[in-house]
Amino acid sequence: MKSLPCTVVVGGFWGDEGKGKIISYLALKDEIDICARAGSVNAAHTVIHEGKVMKLHMIPSGFVNSNCRLFLGAGVNIHIPQLMKEIKETKVENRLGIDPQCSIIEEKHSIQDKTSAHLKGVIGTTGWGVGPAIEERVRRTAKLAKDIPELKPYLTDVAMEVNKAIDEGKKVLLEGTQGLYLSLYHGTYPYVTGRDTSASAVCSEIGVGPKKVDKVLIVFKAYVTRVGAGPLPNELPREEVIKRGWLEISGTGRERRAAPFNYELAKRAVMINSATEAAVTKLDVIFPECRNAKNYEEFPDEAKKFIEKIEDEIKIPITLIGVGPGPLQIIDRRSI
Ligand code: IMP
Ligand code: MG
């Protein structure tokens, strides 16, 4: 199970499952050659790199491995000031490739998003302008990366580069954003993002066909959280969320709503993504004793039961378990 020629990583609930941490772990541990990102600016992938907490909206989380080539697929919407800021912070100018057909989020899109009574008000978007930028793209009046002089040095045929790397047997990771239930097609419409967030969409946005993928790793958090409006089955009252230590503040500064792990939603997410394995993050938030465990055997029985119950329900193995915020605080069961 150790090598992973081409793996797609997706979120199984409403985003913020900890994809950034899992991807950065794999990038280092498995010495990933290529990390290509789909999606849009979203709320952020959090990566701890050299002791610094980084919130990435654009740069693939695999940047933590300095040998890893990074790509933004054609389906990505680029927010240029944010991208430039992150290129500087992560120092990846020499190993980043951008597809000429990425579309651009313009200032007017962010303004439209932030001032729309429907988008910001009713749906509770992140306000980056993703939805309005996609509308513009669908009208076929969008600016593309190839029209932007600042992006010229990075332009490359991402579909070609990624497919070539897969054909050469390189280790390729395709990074999805958000989670299945924020999908425009499979989520809790209209309380969703402006795009499909499933594994198929990740591949499509990057330009990789369904037969090129070996593994689909779905990331779940040990409990469910959601920011913005829309249904959240079994949502806990705020006091209970605080009592359980589950209160989190999202990348956009908003409090996340929370509910216990949802087996039905997890099963459906595994089905729609054709997931082959799962990661469960933040297990230590529910079972603090897990934080000091060096392997699965050291978990308390209750924690093991919880993991085994999830596996029983979703019918795929849980290969990675997050037991603390640090980049290496992961129990890796892949060699078992
Ligand atoms: P938009 O993607 O900004 O249009 O927001 C649509 C919905 O998706 C809102 O409920 C947002 O809070 C949610 N959302 C968008 N990106 C993320 C994310 O990265 N994590 C969690 N929720 C997100
Ligand atoms: Mg996030």
Short mmCIF file of C-alpha atoms and ligand atoms in Angstrom, two decimals:
data_model
loop_
_atom_site.label_atom_id
_atom_site.label_comp_id
_atom_site.label_asym_id
_atom_site.label_seq_id
_atom_site.Cartn_x
_atom_site.Cartn_y
_atom_site.Cartn_z
CA MET A 1 0.00 0.00 0.00
CA LYS A 2 3.01 2.34 0.34
CA SER A 3 3.41 3.73 -3.14
CA LEU A 4 0.73 5.95 -4.55
CA PRO A 5 1.14 6.62 -8.25
CA CYS A 6 -1.94 8.82 -8.65
CA THR A 7 -4.11 9.70 -5.68
CA VAL A 8 -7.01 12.12 -5.45
CA VAL A 9 -7.67 13.68 -2.04
CA VAL A 10 -11.16 14.98 -1.28
CA GLY A 11 -13.21 16.17 1.68
CA GLY A 12 -16.07 13.97 2.87
CA PHE A 13 -18.29 16.47 4.71
CA TRP A 14 -18.53 20.29 4.44
CA GLY A 15 -14.85 21.16 4.10
CA ASP A 16 -12.35 21.88 6.88
CA GLU A 17 -11.73 18.18 7.39
CA GLY A 18 -7.98 18.74 7.49
CA LYS A 19 -7.06 18.01 3.87
CA GLY A 20 -4.13 20.44 4.07
CA LYS A 21 -2.51 18.53 6.89
CA ILE A 22 -3.06 15.13 5.27
CA ILE A 23 -1.72 16.30 1.90
CA SER A 24 1.34 17.95 3.41
CA TYR A 25 2.04 14.76 5.38
CA LEU A 26 1.82 12.62 2.23
CA ALA A 27 3.94 15.07 0.25
CA LEU A 28 6.77 14.65 2.75
CA LYS A 29 6.34 11.06 3.80
CA ASP A 30 5.71 9.57 0.36
CA GLU A 31 8.01 12.00 -1.46
CA ILE A 32 5.31 13.12 -3.86
CA ASP A 33 6.64 14.40 -7.21
CA ILE A 34 3.60 16.40 -8.30
CA CYS A 35 0.78 18.09 -6.38
CA ALA A 36 -1.96 19.61 -8.56
CA ARG A 37 -4.79 21.62 -7.12
CA ALA A 38 -8.36 21.88 -8.31
CA GLY A 39 -11.04 24.24 -7.06
CA SER A 40 -11.00 27.80 -6.06
CA VAL A 41 -9.90 30.16 -3.33
CA ASN A 42 -12.13 28.53 -0.63
CA ALA A 43 -11.74 29.12 3.09
CA ALA A 44 -8.13 27.81 3.21
CA HIS A 45 -6.09 24.67 3.58
CA THR A 46 -4.13 24.86 6.81
CA VAL A 47 -0.58 23.55 6.70
CA ILE A 48 2.02 23.74 9.45
CA HIS A 49 5.38 24.24 7.80
CA GLU A 50 8.64 24.74 9.69
CA GLY A 51 6.67 25.62 12.81
CA LYS A 52 4.56 28.22 11.03
CA VAL A 53 0.79 27.87 10.55
CA MET A 54 0.02 28.72 6.91
CA LYS A 55 -3.43 29.27 5.47
CA LEU A 56 -3.32 28.45 1.78
CA HIS A 57 -6.07 29.56 -0.56
CA MET A 58 -4.25 28.90 -3.83
CA ILE A 59 -0.90 27.10 -3.53
CA PRO A 60 -1.13 23.28 -3.38
CA SER A 61 -0.46 21.91 0.11
CA GLY A 62 2.29 19.67 -1.27
CA PHE A 63 4.58 22.74 -1.37
CA VAL A 64 6.08 21.58 1.97
CA ASN A 65 8.19 19.12 -0.02
CA SER A 66 10.67 21.30 -1.88
CA ASN A 67 11.15 18.68 -4.61
CA CYS A 68 7.46 18.64 -5.44
CA ARG A 69 6.24 20.33 -8.64
CA LEU A 70 3.03 22.28 -8.07
CA PHE A 71 0.22 22.90 -10.53
CA LEU A 72 -3.07 24.74 -10.76
CA GLY A 73 -5.43 22.89 -13.13
CA ALA A 74 -7.50 24.52 -15.86
CA GLY A 75 -10.65 24.45 -13.72
CA VAL A 76 -9.10 26.60 -11.00
CA ASN A 77 -10.23 30.20 -10.51
CA ILE A 78 -7.28 32.40 -9.63
CA HIS A 79 -7.39 35.35 -7.27
CA ILE A 80 -4.22 37.09 -8.45
CA PRO A 81 -3.29 39.19 -5.37
CA GLN A 82 -3.82 36.19 -3.09
CA LEU A 83 -1.80 33.92 -5.39
CA MET A 84 1.08 36.40 -5.56
CA LYS A 85 1.11 36.73 -1.77
CA GLU A 86 1.23 32.96 -1.31
CA ILE A 87 3.94 32.49 -3.97
CA LYS A 88 6.08 34.88 -1.92
CA GLU A 89 5.29 33.22 1.41
CA THR A 90 5.93 29.70 0.18
CA LYS A 91 8.82 30.64 -2.15
CA VAL A 92 7.62 28.34 -4.91
CA GLU A 93 8.14 30.58 -7.96
CA ASN A 94 10.49 28.09 -9.60
CA ARG A 95 8.27 25.06 -9.27
CA LEU A 96 4.74 26.34 -9.87
CA GLY A 97 2.86 25.76 -13.12
CA ILE A 98 -0.46 27.39 -14.01
CA ASP A 99 -2.75 26.26 -16.80
CA PRO A 100 -3.37 29.02 -19.39
CA GLN A 101 -7.09 28.24 -19.17
CA CYS A 102 -7.49 28.92 -15.45
CA SER A 103 -10.03 31.70 -15.06
CA ILE A 104 -9.51 34.86 -13.07
CA ILE A 105 -11.46 36.14 -10.09
CA GLU A 106 -11.59 39.87 -10.63
CA GLU A 107 -12.11 42.56 -8.01
CA LYS A 108 -15.68 43.07 -9.27
CA HIS A 109 -16.47 39.40 -8.53
CA SER A 110 -15.37 39.70 -4.90
CA ILE A 111 -17.44 42.89 -4.57
CA GLN A 112 -20.47 41.18 -6.13
CA ASP A 113 -20.08 38.23 -3.77
CA LYS A 114 -19.61 40.36 -0.65
CA THR A 115 -22.49 42.72 -1.41
CA SER A 116 -25.02 40.18 -2.70
CA ALA A 117 -27.93 39.73 -0.30
CA HIS A 118 -28.34 36.21 -1.67
CA LEU A 119 -24.72 35.00 -1.79
CA LYS A 120 -23.23 36.60 1.29
CA GLY A 121 -26.52 37.06 3.12
CA VAL A 122 -28.51 33.88 2.52
CA ILE A 123 -25.88 31.31 1.50
CA GLY A 124 -23.06 32.72 3.64
CA THR A 125 -20.29 32.46 1.05
CA THR A 126 -16.65 33.08 1.88
CA GLY A 127 -16.89 36.35 -0.06
CA TRP A 128 -13.90 35.66 -2.30
CA GLY A 129 -15.99 36.02 -5.45
CA VAL A 130 -15.87 32.40 -6.53
CA GLY A 131 -19.53 32.14 -7.56
CA PRO A 132 -19.62 35.37 -9.59
CA ALA A 133 -16.30 34.45 -11.29
CA ILE A 134 -17.73 31.10 -12.32
CA GLU A 135 -20.86 32.83 -13.64
CA GLU A 136 -18.62 35.00 -15.79
CA ARG A 137 -16.80 31.92 -17.06
CA VAL A 138 -20.07 30.24 -17.97
CA ARG A 139 -21.12 33.37 -19.90
CA ARG A 140 -17.81 32.94 -21.76
CA THR A 141 -16.64 36.44 -21.01
CA ALA A 142 -14.06 35.53 -18.34
CA LYS A 143 -10.43 36.59 -18.33
CA LEU A 144 -8.08 33.62 -18.42
CA ALA A 145 -4.61 33.15 -16.96
CA LYS A 146 -3.09 33.46 -20.47
CA ASP A 147 -4.43 37.05 -20.67
CA ILE A 148 -2.54 38.14 -17.53
CA PRO A 149 1.08 39.30 -18.04
CA GLU A 150 1.97 38.65 -14.37
CA LEU A 151 1.13 34.96 -14.80
CA LYS A 152 3.15 34.45 -18.03
CA PRO A 153 6.23 32.97 -16.29
CA TYR A 154 4.11 30.20 -14.77
CA LEU A 155 1.99 29.16 -17.75
CA THR A 156 2.21 25.55 -18.81
CA ASP A 157 -0.07 22.84 -20.18
CA VAL A 158 -1.03 21.36 -16.80
CA ALA A 159 -3.14 18.49 -18.21
CA MET A 160 -0.17 17.43 -20.35
CA GLU A 161 2.36 17.74 -17.51
CA VAL A 162 0.25 15.79 -15.03
CA ASN A 163 -0.67 13.01 -17.48
CA LYS A 164 2.95 12.68 -18.54
CA ALA A 165 4.05 12.39 -14.92
CA ILE A 166 1.44 9.68 -14.27
CA ASP A 167 2.54 7.77 -17.38
CA GLU A 168 6.15 7.94 -16.21
CA GLY A 169 5.13 6.38 -12.87
CA LYS A 170 5.78 9.50 -10.84
CA LYS A 171 3.90 10.01 -7.58
CA VAL A 172 1.07 12.39 -8.29
CA LEU A 173 -1.42 13.85 -5.86
CA LEU A 174 -4.55 15.67 -6.99
CA GLU A 175 -5.77 18.07 -4.29
CA GLY A 176 -9.47 18.70 -3.97
CA THR A 177 -10.96 21.52 -1.92
CA GLN A 178 -13.99 21.90 0.35
CA GLY A 179 -16.17 18.80 0.87
CA LEU A 180 -18.73 16.66 -0.92
CA TYR A 181 -21.74 18.29 0.74
CA LEU A 182 -20.67 21.71 -0.56
CA SER A 183 -20.83 20.34 -4.12
CA LEU A 184 -22.99 22.23 -6.59
CA TYR A 185 -24.38 18.85 -7.74
CA HIS A 186 -24.26 16.54 -4.73
CA GLY A 187 -24.37 18.98 -1.83
CA THR A 188 -27.14 20.67 0.12
CA TYR A 189 -28.20 22.99 -2.73
CA PRO A 190 -28.57 25.98 -2.70
CA TYR A 191 -26.28 26.08 0.35
CA VAL A 192 -23.26 24.98 -1.65
CA THR A 193 -20.23 26.36 -3.42
CA GLY A 194 -20.20 27.23 -7.13
CA ARG A 195 -18.64 23.98 -8.35
CA ASP A 196 -18.67 20.22 -7.96
CA THR A 197 -16.27 19.11 -5.24
CA SER A 198 -16.25 15.34 -5.89
CA ALA A 199 -13.20 13.32 -6.95
CA SER A 200 -14.47 13.21 -10.55
CA ALA A 201 -14.59 17.00 -10.63
CA VAL A 202 -11.08 17.27 -9.21
CA CYS A 203 -9.83 15.05 -12.06
CA SER A 204 -11.88 16.91 -14.65
CA GLU A 205 -10.62 20.32 -13.52
CA ILE A 206 -7.01 19.17 -13.78
CA GLY A 207 -7.50 17.21 -17.01
CA VAL A 208 -6.95 13.65 -15.80
CA GLY A 209 -9.30 10.93 -17.03
CA PRO A 210 -11.03 8.48 -14.66
CA LYS A 211 -8.82 5.54 -15.64
CA LYS A 212 -5.62 7.31 -14.63
CA VAL A 213 -6.42 7.40 -10.93
CA ASP A 214 -5.25 4.63 -8.61
CA LYS A 215 -6.54 5.81 -5.27
CA VAL A 216 -9.12 8.16 -3.87
CA LEU A 217 -8.42 9.21 -0.31
CA ILE A 218 -11.40 10.75 1.43
CA VAL A 219 -10.78 12.90 4.50
CA PHE A 220 -13.29 13.00 7.36
CA LYS A 221 -13.01 14.85 10.62
CA ALA A 222 -13.93 12.85 13.75
CA TYR A 223 -16.97 15.15 14.06
CA VAL A 224 -18.78 17.21 11.43
CA THR A 225 -18.50 20.97 11.08
CA ARG A 226 -20.02 23.49 8.73
CA VAL A 227 -19.64 27.25 8.21
CA GLY A 228 -22.24 29.37 6.50
CA ALA A 229 -25.91 28.52 6.17
CA GLY A 230 -27.68 25.30 5.22
CA PRO A 231 -28.72 22.02 6.78
CA LEU A 232 -26.47 20.21 9.25
CA PRO A 233 -28.18 17.02 10.47
CA ASN A 234 -27.96 16.43 14.25
CA GLU A 235 -26.47 19.89 14.77
CA LEU A 236 -25.52 20.44 18.41
CA PRO A 237 -26.47 23.58 20.33
CA ARG A 238 -23.59 26.04 20.64
CA GLU A 239 -23.17 25.37 24.40
CA GLU A 240 -22.79 21.66 23.71
CA VAL A 241 -20.25 22.36 20.94
CA ILE A 242 -18.22 24.42 23.42
CA LYS A 243 -18.58 21.78 26.15
CA ARG A 244 -17.19 19.10 23.85
CA GLY A 245 -14.28 21.33 22.81
CA TRP A 246 -15.43 21.30 19.18
CA LEU A 247 -15.84 25.03 18.67
CA GLU A 248 -13.63 26.13 15.78
CA ILE A 249 -13.17 29.41 13.99
CA SER A 250 -13.01 29.11 10.23
CA GLY A 251 -10.46 30.72 7.90
CA THR A 252 -12.96 33.51 7.32
CA GLY A 253 -13.26 34.22 11.05
CA ARG A 254 -16.69 32.64 11.47
CA GLU A 255 -17.64 30.07 14.08
CA ARG A 256 -18.18 26.58 12.74
CA ARG A 257 -21.37 24.78 13.57
CA ALA A 258 -20.87 21.18 14.68
CA ALA A 259 -22.50 17.76 14.84
CA PRO A 260 -21.34 14.25 15.76
CA PHE A 261 -19.74 12.04 13.07
CA ASN A 262 -22.41 11.14 10.52
CA TYR A 263 -22.10 7.57 9.23
CA GLU A 264 -24.82 7.91 6.59
CA LEU A 265 -23.25 11.00 5.04
CA ALA A 266 -19.83 9.36 5.20
CA LYS A 267 -21.11 6.27 3.37
CA ARG A 268 -22.68 8.37 0.64
CA ALA A 269 -19.52 10.45 0.28
CA VAL A 270 -17.45 7.26 -0.11
CA MET A 271 -19.85 6.09 -2.82
CA ILE A 272 -19.94 9.30 -4.86
CA ASN A 273 -16.16 9.74 -4.68
CA SER A 274 -15.43 6.03 -5.25
CA ALA A 275 -13.08 6.40 -2.29
CA THR A 276 -10.62 3.58 -1.78
CA GLU A 277 -9.35 4.65 1.64
CA ALA A 278 -10.12 7.20 4.31
CA ALA A 279 -8.35 9.50 6.73
CA VAL A 280 -9.93 10.58 10.01
CA THR A 281 -8.55 13.79 11.52
CA LYS A 282 -8.78 15.34 14.98
CA LEU A 283 -9.39 12.05 16.74
CA ASP A 284 -7.54 13.54 19.73
CA VAL A 285 -10.27 16.17 20.12
CA ILE A 286 -12.67 13.36 21.03
CA PHE A 287 -10.13 11.04 22.68
CA PRO A 288 -7.29 13.20 24.12
CA GLU A 289 -5.33 10.08 25.15
CA CYS A 290 -4.68 9.40 21.46
CA ARG A 291 -2.40 12.42 21.27
CA ASN A 292 0.48 10.54 22.86
CA ALA A 293 -0.04 7.30 20.97
CA LYS A 294 2.75 6.21 18.66
CA ASN A 295 0.71 3.56 16.97
CA TYR A 296 -2.87 2.37 16.70
CA GLU A 297 -2.39 -0.31 19.35
CA GLU A 298 -1.80 2.39 21.97
CA PHE A 299 -5.22 3.97 21.43
CA PRO A 300 -7.77 3.55 24.22
CA ASP A 301 -10.40 0.91 23.45
CA GLU A 302 -13.13 3.50 22.94
CA ALA A 303 -11.11 5.23 20.24
CA LYS A 304 -10.40 1.91 18.49
CA LYS A 305 -14.09 1.05 18.63
CA PHE A 306 -14.97 4.37 17.05
CA ILE A 307 -12.50 3.87 14.19
CA GLU A 308 -13.66 0.28 13.66
CA LYS A 309 -17.30 1.34 13.64
CA ILE A 310 -16.57 3.87 10.90
CA GLU A 311 -14.69 1.25 8.88
CA ASP A 312 -17.60 -1.17 9.32
CA GLU A 313 -19.99 1.39 7.94
CA ILE A 314 -17.98 2.86 5.08
CA LYS A 315 -16.40 -0.45 4.03
CA ILE A 316 -12.99 1.01 3.22
CA PRO A 317 -9.92 1.11 5.46
CA ILE A 318 -9.02 4.14 7.55
CA THR A 319 -5.35 4.41 6.73
CA LEU A 320 -4.39 7.75 8.27
CA ILE A 321 -5.54 9.09 11.65
CA GLY A 322 -4.83 12.63 12.85
CA VAL A 323 -4.00 12.76 16.57
CA GLY A 324 -2.73 16.33 16.96
CA PRO A 325 -2.16 19.56 15.07
CA GLY A 326 1.50 18.92 14.17
CA PRO A 327 2.31 17.83 10.62
CA LEU A 328 3.63 14.47 11.75
CA GLN A 329 0.98 13.77 14.40
CA ILE A 330 -0.57 11.13 12.20
CA ILE A 331 -0.94 7.42 12.81
CA ASP A 332 -0.10 5.85 9.48
CA ARG A 333 -1.65 2.39 9.18
CA ARG A 334 -0.76 1.84 5.54
CA SER A 335 1.94 -0.71 6.15
CA ILE A 336 -0.41 -2.96 8.13
P1 IMP B 1 -18.37 30.03 -1.56
O1 IMP B 1 -17.57 28.82 -1.90
O2 IMP B 1 -17.51 31.16 -1.06
O3 IMP B 1 -19.31 30.44 -2.66
O4 IMP B 1 -19.31 29.64 -0.31
C1 IMP B 1 -20.39 28.73 -0.41
C2 IMP B 1 -20.53 27.88 0.85
O5 IMP B 1 -19.40 27.03 0.97
C3 IMP B 1 -20.56 28.68 2.15
O6 IMP B 1 -21.38 27.99 3.08
C4 IMP B 1 -19.12 28.64 2.63
O7 IMP B 1 -19.01 28.82 4.02
C5 IMP B 1 -18.73 27.24 2.21
N1 IMP B 1 -17.28 27.09 1.97
C6 IMP B 1 -16.59 27.52 0.90
N2 IMP B 1 -15.29 27.19 1.02
C7 IMP B 1 -15.16 26.49 2.15
C8 IMP B 1 -14.06 25.85 2.81
O8 IMP B 1 -12.93 25.83 2.36
N3 IMP B 1 -14.32 25.24 3.98
C9 IMP B 1 -15.57 25.21 4.52
N4 IMP B 1 -16.62 25.79 3.95
C10 IMP B 1 -16.43 26.43 2.78
MG MG B 2 -10.24 25.01 5.76
#
